[in-house]
PDB file of C-alpha atoms in Angstrom:
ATOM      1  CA  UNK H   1       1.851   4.093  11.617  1.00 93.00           C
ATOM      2  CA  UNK H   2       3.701   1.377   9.737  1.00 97.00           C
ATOM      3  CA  UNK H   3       1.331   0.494   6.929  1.00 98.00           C
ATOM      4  CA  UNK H   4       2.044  -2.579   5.141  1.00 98.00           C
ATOM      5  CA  UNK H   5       1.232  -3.602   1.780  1.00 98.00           C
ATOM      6  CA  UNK H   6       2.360  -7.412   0.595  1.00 98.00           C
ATOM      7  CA  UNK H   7       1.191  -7.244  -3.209  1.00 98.00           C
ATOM      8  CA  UNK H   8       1.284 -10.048  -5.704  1.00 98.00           C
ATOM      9  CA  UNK H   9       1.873  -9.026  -9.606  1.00 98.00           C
ATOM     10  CA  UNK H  10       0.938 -10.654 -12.815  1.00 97.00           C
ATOM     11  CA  UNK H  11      -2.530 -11.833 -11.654  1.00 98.00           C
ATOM     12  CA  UNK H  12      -4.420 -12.612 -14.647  1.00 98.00           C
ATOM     13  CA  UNK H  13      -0.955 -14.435 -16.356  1.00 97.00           C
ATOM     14  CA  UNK H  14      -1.779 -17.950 -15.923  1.00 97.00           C
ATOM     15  CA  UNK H  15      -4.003 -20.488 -14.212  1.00 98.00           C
ATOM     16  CA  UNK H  16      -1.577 -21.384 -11.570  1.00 98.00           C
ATOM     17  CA  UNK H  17      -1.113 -17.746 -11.025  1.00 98.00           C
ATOM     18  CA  UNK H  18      -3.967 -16.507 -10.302  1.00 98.00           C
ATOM     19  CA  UNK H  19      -4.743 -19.890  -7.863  1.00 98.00           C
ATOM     20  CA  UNK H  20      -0.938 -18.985  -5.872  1.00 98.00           C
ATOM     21  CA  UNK H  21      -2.133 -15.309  -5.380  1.00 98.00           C
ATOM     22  CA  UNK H  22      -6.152 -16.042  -4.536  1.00 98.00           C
ATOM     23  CA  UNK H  23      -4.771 -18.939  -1.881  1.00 98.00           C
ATOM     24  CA  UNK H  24      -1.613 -16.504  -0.379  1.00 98.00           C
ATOM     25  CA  UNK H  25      -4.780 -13.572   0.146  1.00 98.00           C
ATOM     26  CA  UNK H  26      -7.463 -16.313   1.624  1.00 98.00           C
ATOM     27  CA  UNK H  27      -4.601 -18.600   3.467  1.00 98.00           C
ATOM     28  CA  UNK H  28      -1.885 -16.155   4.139  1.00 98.00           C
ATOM     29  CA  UNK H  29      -0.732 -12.351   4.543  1.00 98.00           C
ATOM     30  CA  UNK H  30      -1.325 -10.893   0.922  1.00 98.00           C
ATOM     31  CA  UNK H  31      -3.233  -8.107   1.359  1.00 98.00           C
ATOM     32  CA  UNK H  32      -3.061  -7.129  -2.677  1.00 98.00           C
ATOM     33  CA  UNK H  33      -2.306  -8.074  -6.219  1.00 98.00           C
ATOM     34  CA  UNK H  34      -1.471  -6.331  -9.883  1.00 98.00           C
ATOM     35  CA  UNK H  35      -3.872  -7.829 -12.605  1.00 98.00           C
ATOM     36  CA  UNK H  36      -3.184  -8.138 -15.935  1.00 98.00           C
ATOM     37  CA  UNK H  37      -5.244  -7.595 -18.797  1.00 98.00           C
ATOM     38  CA  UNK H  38      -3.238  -8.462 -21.482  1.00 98.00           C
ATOM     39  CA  UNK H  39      -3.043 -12.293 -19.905  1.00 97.00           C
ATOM     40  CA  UNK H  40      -4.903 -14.859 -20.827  1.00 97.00           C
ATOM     41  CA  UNK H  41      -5.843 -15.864 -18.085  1.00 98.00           C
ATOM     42  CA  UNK H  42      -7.106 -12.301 -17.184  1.00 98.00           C
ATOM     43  CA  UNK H  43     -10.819 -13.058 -17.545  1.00 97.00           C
ATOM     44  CA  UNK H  44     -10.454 -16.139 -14.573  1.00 98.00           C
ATOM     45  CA  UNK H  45      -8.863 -13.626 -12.271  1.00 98.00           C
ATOM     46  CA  UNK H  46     -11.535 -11.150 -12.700  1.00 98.00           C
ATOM     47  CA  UNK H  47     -14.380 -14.028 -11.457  1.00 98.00           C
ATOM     48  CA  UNK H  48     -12.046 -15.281  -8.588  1.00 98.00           C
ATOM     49  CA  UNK H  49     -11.396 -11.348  -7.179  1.00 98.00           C
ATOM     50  CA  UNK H  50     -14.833 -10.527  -7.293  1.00 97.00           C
ATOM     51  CA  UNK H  51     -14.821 -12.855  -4.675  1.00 97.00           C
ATOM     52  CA  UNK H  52     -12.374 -11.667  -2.486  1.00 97.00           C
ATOM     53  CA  UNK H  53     -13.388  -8.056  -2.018  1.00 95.00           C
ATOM     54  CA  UNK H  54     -10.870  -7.285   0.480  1.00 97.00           C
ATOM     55  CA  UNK H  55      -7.810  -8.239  -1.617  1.00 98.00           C
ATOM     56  CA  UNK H  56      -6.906  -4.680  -3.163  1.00 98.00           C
ATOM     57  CA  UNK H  57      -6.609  -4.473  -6.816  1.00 98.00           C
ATOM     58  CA  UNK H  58      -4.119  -2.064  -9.578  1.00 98.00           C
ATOM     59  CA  UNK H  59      -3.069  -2.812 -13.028  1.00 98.00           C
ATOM     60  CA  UNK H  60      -0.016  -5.010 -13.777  1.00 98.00           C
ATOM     61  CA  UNK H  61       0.622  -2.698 -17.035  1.00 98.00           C
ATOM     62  CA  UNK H  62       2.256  -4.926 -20.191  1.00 98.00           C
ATOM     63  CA  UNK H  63       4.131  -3.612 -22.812  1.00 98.00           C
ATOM     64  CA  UNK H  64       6.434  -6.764 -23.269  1.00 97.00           C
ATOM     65  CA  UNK H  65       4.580  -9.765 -22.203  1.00 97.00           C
ATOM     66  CA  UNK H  66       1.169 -11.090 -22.667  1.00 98.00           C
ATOM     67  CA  UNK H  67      -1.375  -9.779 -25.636  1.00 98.00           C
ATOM     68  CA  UNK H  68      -2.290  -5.999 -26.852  1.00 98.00           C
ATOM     69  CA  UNK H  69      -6.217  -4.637 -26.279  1.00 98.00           C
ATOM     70  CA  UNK H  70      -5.480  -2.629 -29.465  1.00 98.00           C
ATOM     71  CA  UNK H  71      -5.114  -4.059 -32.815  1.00 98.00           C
ATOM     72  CA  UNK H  72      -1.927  -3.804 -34.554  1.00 98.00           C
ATOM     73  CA  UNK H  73      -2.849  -1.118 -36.552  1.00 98.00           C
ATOM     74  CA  UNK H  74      -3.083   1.112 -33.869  1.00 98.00           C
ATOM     75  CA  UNK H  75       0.209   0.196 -31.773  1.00 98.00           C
ATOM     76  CA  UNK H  76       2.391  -1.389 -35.625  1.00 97.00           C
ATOM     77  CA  UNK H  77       5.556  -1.049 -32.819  1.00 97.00           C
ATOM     78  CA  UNK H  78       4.267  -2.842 -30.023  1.00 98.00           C
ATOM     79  CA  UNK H  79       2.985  -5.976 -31.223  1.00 98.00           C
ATOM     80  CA  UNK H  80       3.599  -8.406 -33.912  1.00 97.00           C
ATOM     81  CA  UNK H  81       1.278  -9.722 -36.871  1.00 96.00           C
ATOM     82  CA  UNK H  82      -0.914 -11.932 -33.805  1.00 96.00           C
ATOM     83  CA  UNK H  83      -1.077  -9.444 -31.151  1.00 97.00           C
ATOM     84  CA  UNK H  84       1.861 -10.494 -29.127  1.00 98.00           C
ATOM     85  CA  UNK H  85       3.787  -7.648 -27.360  1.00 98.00           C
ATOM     86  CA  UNK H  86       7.945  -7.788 -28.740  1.00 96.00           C
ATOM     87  CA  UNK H  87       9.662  -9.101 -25.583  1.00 94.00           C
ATOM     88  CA  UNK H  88      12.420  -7.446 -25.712  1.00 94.00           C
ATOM     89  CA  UNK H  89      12.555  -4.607 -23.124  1.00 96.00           C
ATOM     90  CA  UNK H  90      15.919  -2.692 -24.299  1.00 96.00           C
ATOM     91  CA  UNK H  91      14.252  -2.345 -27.997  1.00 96.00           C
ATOM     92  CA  UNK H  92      11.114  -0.885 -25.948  1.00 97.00           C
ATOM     93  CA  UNK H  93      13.436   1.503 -23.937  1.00 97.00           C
ATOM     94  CA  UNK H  94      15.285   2.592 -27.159  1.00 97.00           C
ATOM     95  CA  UNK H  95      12.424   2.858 -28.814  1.00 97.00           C
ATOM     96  CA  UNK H  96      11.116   5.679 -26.172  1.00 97.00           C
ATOM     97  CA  UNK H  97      14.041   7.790 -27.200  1.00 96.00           C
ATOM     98  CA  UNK H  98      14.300   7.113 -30.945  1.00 94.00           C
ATOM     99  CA  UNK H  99      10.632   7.658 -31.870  1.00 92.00           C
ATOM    100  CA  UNK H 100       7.679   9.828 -30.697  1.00 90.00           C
ATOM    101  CA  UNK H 101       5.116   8.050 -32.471  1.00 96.00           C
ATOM    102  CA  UNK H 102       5.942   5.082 -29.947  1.00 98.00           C
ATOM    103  CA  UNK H 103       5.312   7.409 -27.212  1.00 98.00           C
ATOM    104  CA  UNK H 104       1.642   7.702 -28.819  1.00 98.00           C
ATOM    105  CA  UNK H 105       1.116   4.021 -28.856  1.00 98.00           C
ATOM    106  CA  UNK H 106       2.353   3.174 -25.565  1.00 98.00           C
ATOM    107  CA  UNK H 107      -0.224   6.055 -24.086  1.00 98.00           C
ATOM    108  CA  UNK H 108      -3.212   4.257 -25.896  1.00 98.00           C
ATOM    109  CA  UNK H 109      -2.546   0.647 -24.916  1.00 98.00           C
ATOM    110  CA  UNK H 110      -1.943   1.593 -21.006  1.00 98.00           C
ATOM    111  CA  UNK H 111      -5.165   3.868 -21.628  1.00 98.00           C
ATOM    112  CA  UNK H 112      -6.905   0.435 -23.263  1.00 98.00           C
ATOM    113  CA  UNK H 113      -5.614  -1.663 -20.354  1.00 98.00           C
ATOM    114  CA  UNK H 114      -6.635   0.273 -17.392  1.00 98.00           C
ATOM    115  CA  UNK H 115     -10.157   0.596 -19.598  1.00 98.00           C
ATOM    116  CA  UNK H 116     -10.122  -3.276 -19.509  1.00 98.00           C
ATOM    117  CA  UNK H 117     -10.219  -3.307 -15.886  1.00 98.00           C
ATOM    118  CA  UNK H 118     -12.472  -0.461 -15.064  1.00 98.00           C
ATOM    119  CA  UNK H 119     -14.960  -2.395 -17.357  1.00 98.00           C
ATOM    120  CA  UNK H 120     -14.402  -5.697 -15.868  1.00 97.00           C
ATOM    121  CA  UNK H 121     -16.276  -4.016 -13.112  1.00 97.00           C
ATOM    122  CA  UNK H 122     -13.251  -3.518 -10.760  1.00 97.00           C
ATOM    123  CA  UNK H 123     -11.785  -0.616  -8.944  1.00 97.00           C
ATOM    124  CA  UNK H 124      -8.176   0.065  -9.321  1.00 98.00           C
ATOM    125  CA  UNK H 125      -6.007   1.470  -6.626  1.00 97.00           C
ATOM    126  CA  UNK H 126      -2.439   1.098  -8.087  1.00 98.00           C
ATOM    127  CA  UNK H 127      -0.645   1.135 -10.797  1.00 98.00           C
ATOM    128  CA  UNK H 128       3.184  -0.607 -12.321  1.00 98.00           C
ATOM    129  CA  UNK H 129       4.647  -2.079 -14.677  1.00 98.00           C
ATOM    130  CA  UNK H 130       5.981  -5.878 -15.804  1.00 97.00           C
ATOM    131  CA  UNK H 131       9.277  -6.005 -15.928  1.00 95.00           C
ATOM    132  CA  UNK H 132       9.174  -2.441 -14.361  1.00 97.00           C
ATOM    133  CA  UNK H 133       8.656  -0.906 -17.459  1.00 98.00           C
ATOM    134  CA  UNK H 134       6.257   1.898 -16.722  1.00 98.00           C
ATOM    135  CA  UNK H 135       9.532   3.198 -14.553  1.00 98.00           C
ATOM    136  CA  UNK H 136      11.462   3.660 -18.251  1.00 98.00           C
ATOM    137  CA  UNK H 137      11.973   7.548 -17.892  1.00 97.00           C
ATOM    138  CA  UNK H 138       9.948   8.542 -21.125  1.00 97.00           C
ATOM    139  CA  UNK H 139       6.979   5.667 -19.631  1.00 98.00           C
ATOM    140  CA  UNK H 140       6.674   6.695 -16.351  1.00 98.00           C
ATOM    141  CA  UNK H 141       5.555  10.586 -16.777  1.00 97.00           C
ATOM    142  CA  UNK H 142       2.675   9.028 -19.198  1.00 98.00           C
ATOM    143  CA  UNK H 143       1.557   6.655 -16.220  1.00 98.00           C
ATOM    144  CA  UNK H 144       1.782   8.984 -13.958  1.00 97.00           C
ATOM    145  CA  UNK H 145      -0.586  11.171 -16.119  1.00 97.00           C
ATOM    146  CA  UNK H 146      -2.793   8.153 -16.832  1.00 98.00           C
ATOM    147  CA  UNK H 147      -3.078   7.864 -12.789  1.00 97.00           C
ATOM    148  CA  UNK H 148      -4.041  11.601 -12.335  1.00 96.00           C
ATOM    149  CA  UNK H 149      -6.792  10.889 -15.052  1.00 97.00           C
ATOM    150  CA  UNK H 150      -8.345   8.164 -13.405  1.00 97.00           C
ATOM    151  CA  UNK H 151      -7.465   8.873  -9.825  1.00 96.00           C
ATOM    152  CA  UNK H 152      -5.303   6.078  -8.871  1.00 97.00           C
ATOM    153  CA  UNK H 153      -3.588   7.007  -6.095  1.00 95.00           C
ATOM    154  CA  UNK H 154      -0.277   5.233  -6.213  1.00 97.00           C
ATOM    155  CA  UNK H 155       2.605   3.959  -8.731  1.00 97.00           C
ATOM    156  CA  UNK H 156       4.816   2.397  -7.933  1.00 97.00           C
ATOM    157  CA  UNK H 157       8.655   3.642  -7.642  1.00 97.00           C
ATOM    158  CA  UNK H 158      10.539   0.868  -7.754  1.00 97.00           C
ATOM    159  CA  UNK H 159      13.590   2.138  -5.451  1.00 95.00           C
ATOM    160  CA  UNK H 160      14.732  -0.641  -3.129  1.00 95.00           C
ATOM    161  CA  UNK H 161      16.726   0.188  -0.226  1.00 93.00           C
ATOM    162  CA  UNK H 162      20.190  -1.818  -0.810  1.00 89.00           C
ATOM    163  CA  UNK H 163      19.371  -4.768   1.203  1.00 81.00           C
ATOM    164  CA  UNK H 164      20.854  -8.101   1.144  1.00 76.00           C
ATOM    165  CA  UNK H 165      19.922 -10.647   3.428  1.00 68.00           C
ATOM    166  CA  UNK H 166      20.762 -13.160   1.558  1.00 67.00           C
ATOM    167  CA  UNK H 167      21.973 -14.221  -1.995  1.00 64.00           C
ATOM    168  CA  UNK H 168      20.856 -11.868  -4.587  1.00 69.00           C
ATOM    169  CA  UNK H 169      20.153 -11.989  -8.586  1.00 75.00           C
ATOM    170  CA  UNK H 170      18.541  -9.166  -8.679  1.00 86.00           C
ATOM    171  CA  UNK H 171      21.101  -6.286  -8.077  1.00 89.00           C
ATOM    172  CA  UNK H 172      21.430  -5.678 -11.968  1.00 90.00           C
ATOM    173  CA  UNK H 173      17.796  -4.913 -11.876  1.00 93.00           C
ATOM    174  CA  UNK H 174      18.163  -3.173  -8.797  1.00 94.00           C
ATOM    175  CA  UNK H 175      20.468  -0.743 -10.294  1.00 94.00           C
ATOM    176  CA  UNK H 176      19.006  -0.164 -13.404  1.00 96.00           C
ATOM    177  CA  UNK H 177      16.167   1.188 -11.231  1.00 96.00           C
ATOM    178  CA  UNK H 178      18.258   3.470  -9.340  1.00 95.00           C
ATOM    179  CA  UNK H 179      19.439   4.945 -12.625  1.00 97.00           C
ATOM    180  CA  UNK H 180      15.932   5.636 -13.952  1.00 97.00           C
ATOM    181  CA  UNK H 181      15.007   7.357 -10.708  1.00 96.00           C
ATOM    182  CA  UNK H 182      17.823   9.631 -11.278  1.00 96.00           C
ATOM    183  CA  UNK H 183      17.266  10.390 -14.821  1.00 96.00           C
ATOM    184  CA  UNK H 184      13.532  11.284 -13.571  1.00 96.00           C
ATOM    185  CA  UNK H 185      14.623  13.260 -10.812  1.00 94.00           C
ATOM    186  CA  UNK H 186      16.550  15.496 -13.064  1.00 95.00           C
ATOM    187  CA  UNK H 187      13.504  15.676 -15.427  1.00 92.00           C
ATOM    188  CA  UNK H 188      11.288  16.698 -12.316  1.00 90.00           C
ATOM    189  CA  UNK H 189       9.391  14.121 -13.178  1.00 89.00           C
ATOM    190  CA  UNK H 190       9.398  12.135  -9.725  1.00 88.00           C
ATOM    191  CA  UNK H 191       6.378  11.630  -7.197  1.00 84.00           C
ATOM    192  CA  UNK H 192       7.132  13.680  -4.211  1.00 79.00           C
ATOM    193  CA  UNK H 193       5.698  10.837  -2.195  1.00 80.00           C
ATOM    194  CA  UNK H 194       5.873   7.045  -2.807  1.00 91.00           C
ATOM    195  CA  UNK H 195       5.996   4.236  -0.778  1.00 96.00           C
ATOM    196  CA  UNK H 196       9.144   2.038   0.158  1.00 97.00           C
ATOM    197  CA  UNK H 197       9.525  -0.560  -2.064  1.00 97.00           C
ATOM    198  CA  UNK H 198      11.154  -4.317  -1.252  1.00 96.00           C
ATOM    199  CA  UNK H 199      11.076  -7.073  -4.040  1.00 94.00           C
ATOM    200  CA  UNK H 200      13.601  -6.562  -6.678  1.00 94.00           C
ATOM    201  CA  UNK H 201      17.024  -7.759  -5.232  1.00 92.00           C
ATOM    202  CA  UNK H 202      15.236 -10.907  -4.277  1.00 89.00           C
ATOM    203  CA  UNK H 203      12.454 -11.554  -7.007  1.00 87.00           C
ATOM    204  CA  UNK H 204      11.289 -14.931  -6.796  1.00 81.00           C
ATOM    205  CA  UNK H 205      13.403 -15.845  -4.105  1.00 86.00           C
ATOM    206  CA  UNK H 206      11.290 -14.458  -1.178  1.00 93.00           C
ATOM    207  CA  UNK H 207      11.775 -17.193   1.232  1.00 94.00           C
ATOM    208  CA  UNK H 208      10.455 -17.466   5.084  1.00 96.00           C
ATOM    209  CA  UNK H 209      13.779 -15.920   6.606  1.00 94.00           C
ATOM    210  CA  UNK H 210      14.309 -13.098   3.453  1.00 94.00           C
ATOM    211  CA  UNK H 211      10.549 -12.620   4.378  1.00 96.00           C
ATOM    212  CA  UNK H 212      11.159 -12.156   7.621  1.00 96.00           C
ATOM    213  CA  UNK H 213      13.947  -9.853   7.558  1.00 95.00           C
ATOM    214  CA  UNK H 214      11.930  -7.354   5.232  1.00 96.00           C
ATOM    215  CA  UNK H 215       9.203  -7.378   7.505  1.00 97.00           C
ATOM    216  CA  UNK H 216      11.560  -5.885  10.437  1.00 97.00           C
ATOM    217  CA  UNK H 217      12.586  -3.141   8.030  1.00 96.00           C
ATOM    218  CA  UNK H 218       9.515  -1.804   7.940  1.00 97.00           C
ATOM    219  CA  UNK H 219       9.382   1.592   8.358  1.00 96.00           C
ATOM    220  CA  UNK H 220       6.522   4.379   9.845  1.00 96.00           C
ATOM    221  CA  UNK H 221       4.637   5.029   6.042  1.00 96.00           C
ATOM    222  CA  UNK H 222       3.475   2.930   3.360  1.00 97.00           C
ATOM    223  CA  UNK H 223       5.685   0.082   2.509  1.00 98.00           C
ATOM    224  CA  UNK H 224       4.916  -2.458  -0.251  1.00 98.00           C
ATOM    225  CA  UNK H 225       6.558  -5.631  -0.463  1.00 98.00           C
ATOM    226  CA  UNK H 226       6.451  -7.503  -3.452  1.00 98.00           C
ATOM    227  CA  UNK H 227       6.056 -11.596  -4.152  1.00 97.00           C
ATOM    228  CA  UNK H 228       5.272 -13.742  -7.296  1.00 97.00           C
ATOM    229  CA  UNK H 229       3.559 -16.658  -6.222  1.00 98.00           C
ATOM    230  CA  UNK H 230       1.989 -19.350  -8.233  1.00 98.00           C
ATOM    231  CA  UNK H 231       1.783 -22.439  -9.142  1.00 98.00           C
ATOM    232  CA  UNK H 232       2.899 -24.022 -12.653  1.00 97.00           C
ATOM    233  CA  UNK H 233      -0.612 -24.473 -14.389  1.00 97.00           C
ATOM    234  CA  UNK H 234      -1.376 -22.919 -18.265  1.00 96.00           C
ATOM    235  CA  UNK H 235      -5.252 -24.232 -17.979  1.00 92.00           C
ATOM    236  CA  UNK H 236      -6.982 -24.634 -21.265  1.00 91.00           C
ATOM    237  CA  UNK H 237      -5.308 -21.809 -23.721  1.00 92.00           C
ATOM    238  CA  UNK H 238      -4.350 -20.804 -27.145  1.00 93.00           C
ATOM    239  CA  UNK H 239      -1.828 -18.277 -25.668  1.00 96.00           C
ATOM    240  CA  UNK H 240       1.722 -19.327 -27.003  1.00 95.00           C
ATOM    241  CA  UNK H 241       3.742 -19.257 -23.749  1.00 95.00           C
ATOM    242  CA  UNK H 242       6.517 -20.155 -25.604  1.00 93.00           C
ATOM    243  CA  UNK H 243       7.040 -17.106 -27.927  1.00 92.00           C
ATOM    244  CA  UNK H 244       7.821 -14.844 -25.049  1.00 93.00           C
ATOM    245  CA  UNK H 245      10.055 -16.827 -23.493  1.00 90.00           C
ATOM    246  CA  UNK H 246       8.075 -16.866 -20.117  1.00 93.00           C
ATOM    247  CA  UNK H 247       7.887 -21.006 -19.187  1.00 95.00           C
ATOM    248  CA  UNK H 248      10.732 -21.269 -17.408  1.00 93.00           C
ATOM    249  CA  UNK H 249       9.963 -18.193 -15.161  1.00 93.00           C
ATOM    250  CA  UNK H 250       6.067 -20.083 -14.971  1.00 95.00           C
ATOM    251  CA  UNK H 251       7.745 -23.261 -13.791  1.00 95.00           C
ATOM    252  CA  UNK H 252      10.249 -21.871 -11.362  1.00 94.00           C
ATOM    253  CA  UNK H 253       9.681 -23.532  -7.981  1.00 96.00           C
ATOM    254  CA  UNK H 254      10.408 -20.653  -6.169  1.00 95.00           C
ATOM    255  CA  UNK H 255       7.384 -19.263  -7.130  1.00 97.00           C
ATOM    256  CA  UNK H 256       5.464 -22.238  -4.881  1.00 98.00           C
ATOM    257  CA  UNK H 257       7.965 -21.078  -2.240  1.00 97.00           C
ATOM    258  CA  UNK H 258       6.953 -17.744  -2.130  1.00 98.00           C
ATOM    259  CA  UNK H 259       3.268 -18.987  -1.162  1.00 98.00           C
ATOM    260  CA  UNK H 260       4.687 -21.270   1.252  1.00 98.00           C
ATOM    261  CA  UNK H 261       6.057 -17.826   2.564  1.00 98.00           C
ATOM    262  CA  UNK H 262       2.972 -15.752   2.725  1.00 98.00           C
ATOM    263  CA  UNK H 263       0.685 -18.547   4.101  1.00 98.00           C
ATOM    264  CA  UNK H 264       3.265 -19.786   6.919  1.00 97.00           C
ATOM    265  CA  UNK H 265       1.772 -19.112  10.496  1.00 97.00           C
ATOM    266  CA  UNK H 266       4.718 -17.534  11.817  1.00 97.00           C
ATOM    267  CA  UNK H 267       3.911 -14.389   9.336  1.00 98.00           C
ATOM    268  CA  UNK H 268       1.146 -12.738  11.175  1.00 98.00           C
ATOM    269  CA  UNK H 269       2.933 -13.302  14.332  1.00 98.00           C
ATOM    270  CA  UNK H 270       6.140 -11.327  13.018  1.00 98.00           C
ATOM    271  CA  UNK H 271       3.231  -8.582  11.733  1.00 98.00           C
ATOM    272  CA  UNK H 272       1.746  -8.172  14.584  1.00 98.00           C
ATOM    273  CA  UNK H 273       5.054  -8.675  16.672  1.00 98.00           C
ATOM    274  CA  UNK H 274       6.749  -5.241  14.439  1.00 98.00           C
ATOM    275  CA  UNK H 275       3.706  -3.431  14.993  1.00 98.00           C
ATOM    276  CA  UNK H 276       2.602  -3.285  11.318  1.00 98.00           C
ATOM    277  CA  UNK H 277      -0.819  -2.771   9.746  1.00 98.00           C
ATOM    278  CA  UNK H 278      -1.413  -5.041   6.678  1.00 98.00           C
ATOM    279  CA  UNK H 279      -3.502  -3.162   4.045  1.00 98.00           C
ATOM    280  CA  UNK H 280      -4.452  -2.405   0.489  1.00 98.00           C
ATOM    281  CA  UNK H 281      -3.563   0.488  -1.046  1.00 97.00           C
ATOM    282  CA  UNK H 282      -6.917   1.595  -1.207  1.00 96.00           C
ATOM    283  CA  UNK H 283      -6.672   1.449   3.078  1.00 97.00           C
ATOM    284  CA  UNK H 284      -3.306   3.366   2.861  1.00 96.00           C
ATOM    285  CA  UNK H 285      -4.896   6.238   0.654  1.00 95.00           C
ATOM    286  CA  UNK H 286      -8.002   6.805   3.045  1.00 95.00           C
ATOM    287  CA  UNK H 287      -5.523   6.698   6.186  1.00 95.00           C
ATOM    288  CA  UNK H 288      -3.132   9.430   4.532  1.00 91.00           C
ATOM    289  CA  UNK H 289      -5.978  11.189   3.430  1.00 87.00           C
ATOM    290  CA  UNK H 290      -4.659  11.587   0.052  1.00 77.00           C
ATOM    291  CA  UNK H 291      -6.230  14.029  -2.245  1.00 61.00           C
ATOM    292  CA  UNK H 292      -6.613  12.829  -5.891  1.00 55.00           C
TER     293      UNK H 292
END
């Protein structure tokens, strides 16, 4: 079987975000989306899921963007003085390498955030990363731990088959991934099964035809494709968007695209037309039969 999974991340980020990903599930093919607790918007997304108890849920895990659940005192090289994660995610990567302490912190924030969900009522079925940091090779063996804990049964491995129907800005990215799936190979550190992955050479940029052409890549197994839809709306907030430098990202009109692209009613026909079974990755686990 071709099992599809068209997931949405930072749910829980803004206003605008969370209405892009609740109308691209109720309107269009989305099938799941990656909340995040440390936005601040979080709390709104948790109220408009509860609603929509066939959109599958996992944790959008933040170590760079958004606000801490622990205090500074507990995670001093995380955060700054008002709770803000540093942005910078080479200083977090270094970090990993130069200092075990950090290794401590990072465990007990993810811990905190996946908490934050679980409380909020919600049942998780995936986990990753912003920015793809829970793929940094001294990250990803504690959230694959964290996973095992709680029984989540899938991170994801961000490994994109090189594919390039059409302009890309994400090949950097792309191979940056590539590199941490070696380095974690060698470790032995690497999930003998994962599913494909599609969304980094063309993040934001997911329009109809790029769409399209993933969708006939599709392969027999668990494939997730991933989109950031959303429309540019802060709501009511004392979050400082500013300070992370995330506006511009927020404002992008690609991002309005990309729910143009999931709710367009050629989509299901090119589904159904490939032979692919939209699900969440709760549905995947309980066709595979995995064992947590």
């Amino acid at each position: 079987m071709k099992l599809l999974i068209i997931n949405a991340d930072d749910l829980g980020f803004s206003k605008g975000t969370n209405q892009g990903v609740i109308e691209a599930f109720k309107k269009g093919v989305l099938t799941s989306a990656s909340i995040m607790p440390t936005g601040p918007s979080f709390k709104e997304a948790v109220t408009l899921v509860k609603q929509c108890p066939k959109l599958g849920i996992g944790v959008h895990l933040s170590l760079t963007l958004g606000k801490s659940m622990l205090p500074k005192h507990q995670i001093p090289d995380l955060v700054d003085q008002n709770g803000y994660f540093y942005s910078n995610s080479v200083f977090l990567l270094l970090k990993t390498y130069t200092s075990p302490k950090v290794l401590l912190q990072i465990k007990a924030e993810l811990k905190a955030q996946i908490d934050c969900v679980l409380k909020s009522s919600l049942a998780i079925d995936h986990l990753n990363g912003q920015y793809h940091i829970h793929f940094m090779p001294r990250i990803f063996p504690i959230v694959s731990q964290l996973a095992k804990t709680y029984k989540i049964p899938f991170v994801r491995a961000p490994l994109e088959p090189l594919f390039l129907p059409s302009l890309s800005f994400g090949f950097l990215k792309w191979l940056l991934m590539r590199i941490f799936g070696m380095i974690l190979q060698l470790q032995q550190k690497f999930p003998r099964i994962y599913p494909t992955f599609y969304g980094i050479l063309h993040t934001r940029s997911m329009d109809k035809v790029t769409f399209a052409k993933t969708l006939a890549r599709v392969d027999a197994g668990v494939t997730e494709i991933l989109l950031h839809p959303g429309y540019f709306d802060l709501g009511k907030t004392n979050f400082d968007y500013n300070r992370q430098g995330i506006v511009s990202f927020l404002e992008s009109p690609n991002r309005v695209m990309e729910i143009k692209t999931l709710t367009n009613q050629k989509a299901p026909l090119l589904i159904k037309k490939y032979k692919l079974f939209p699900v969440s990755f709760t549905e995947a686990a309980k066709i595979l039969n995995l064992k947590l």
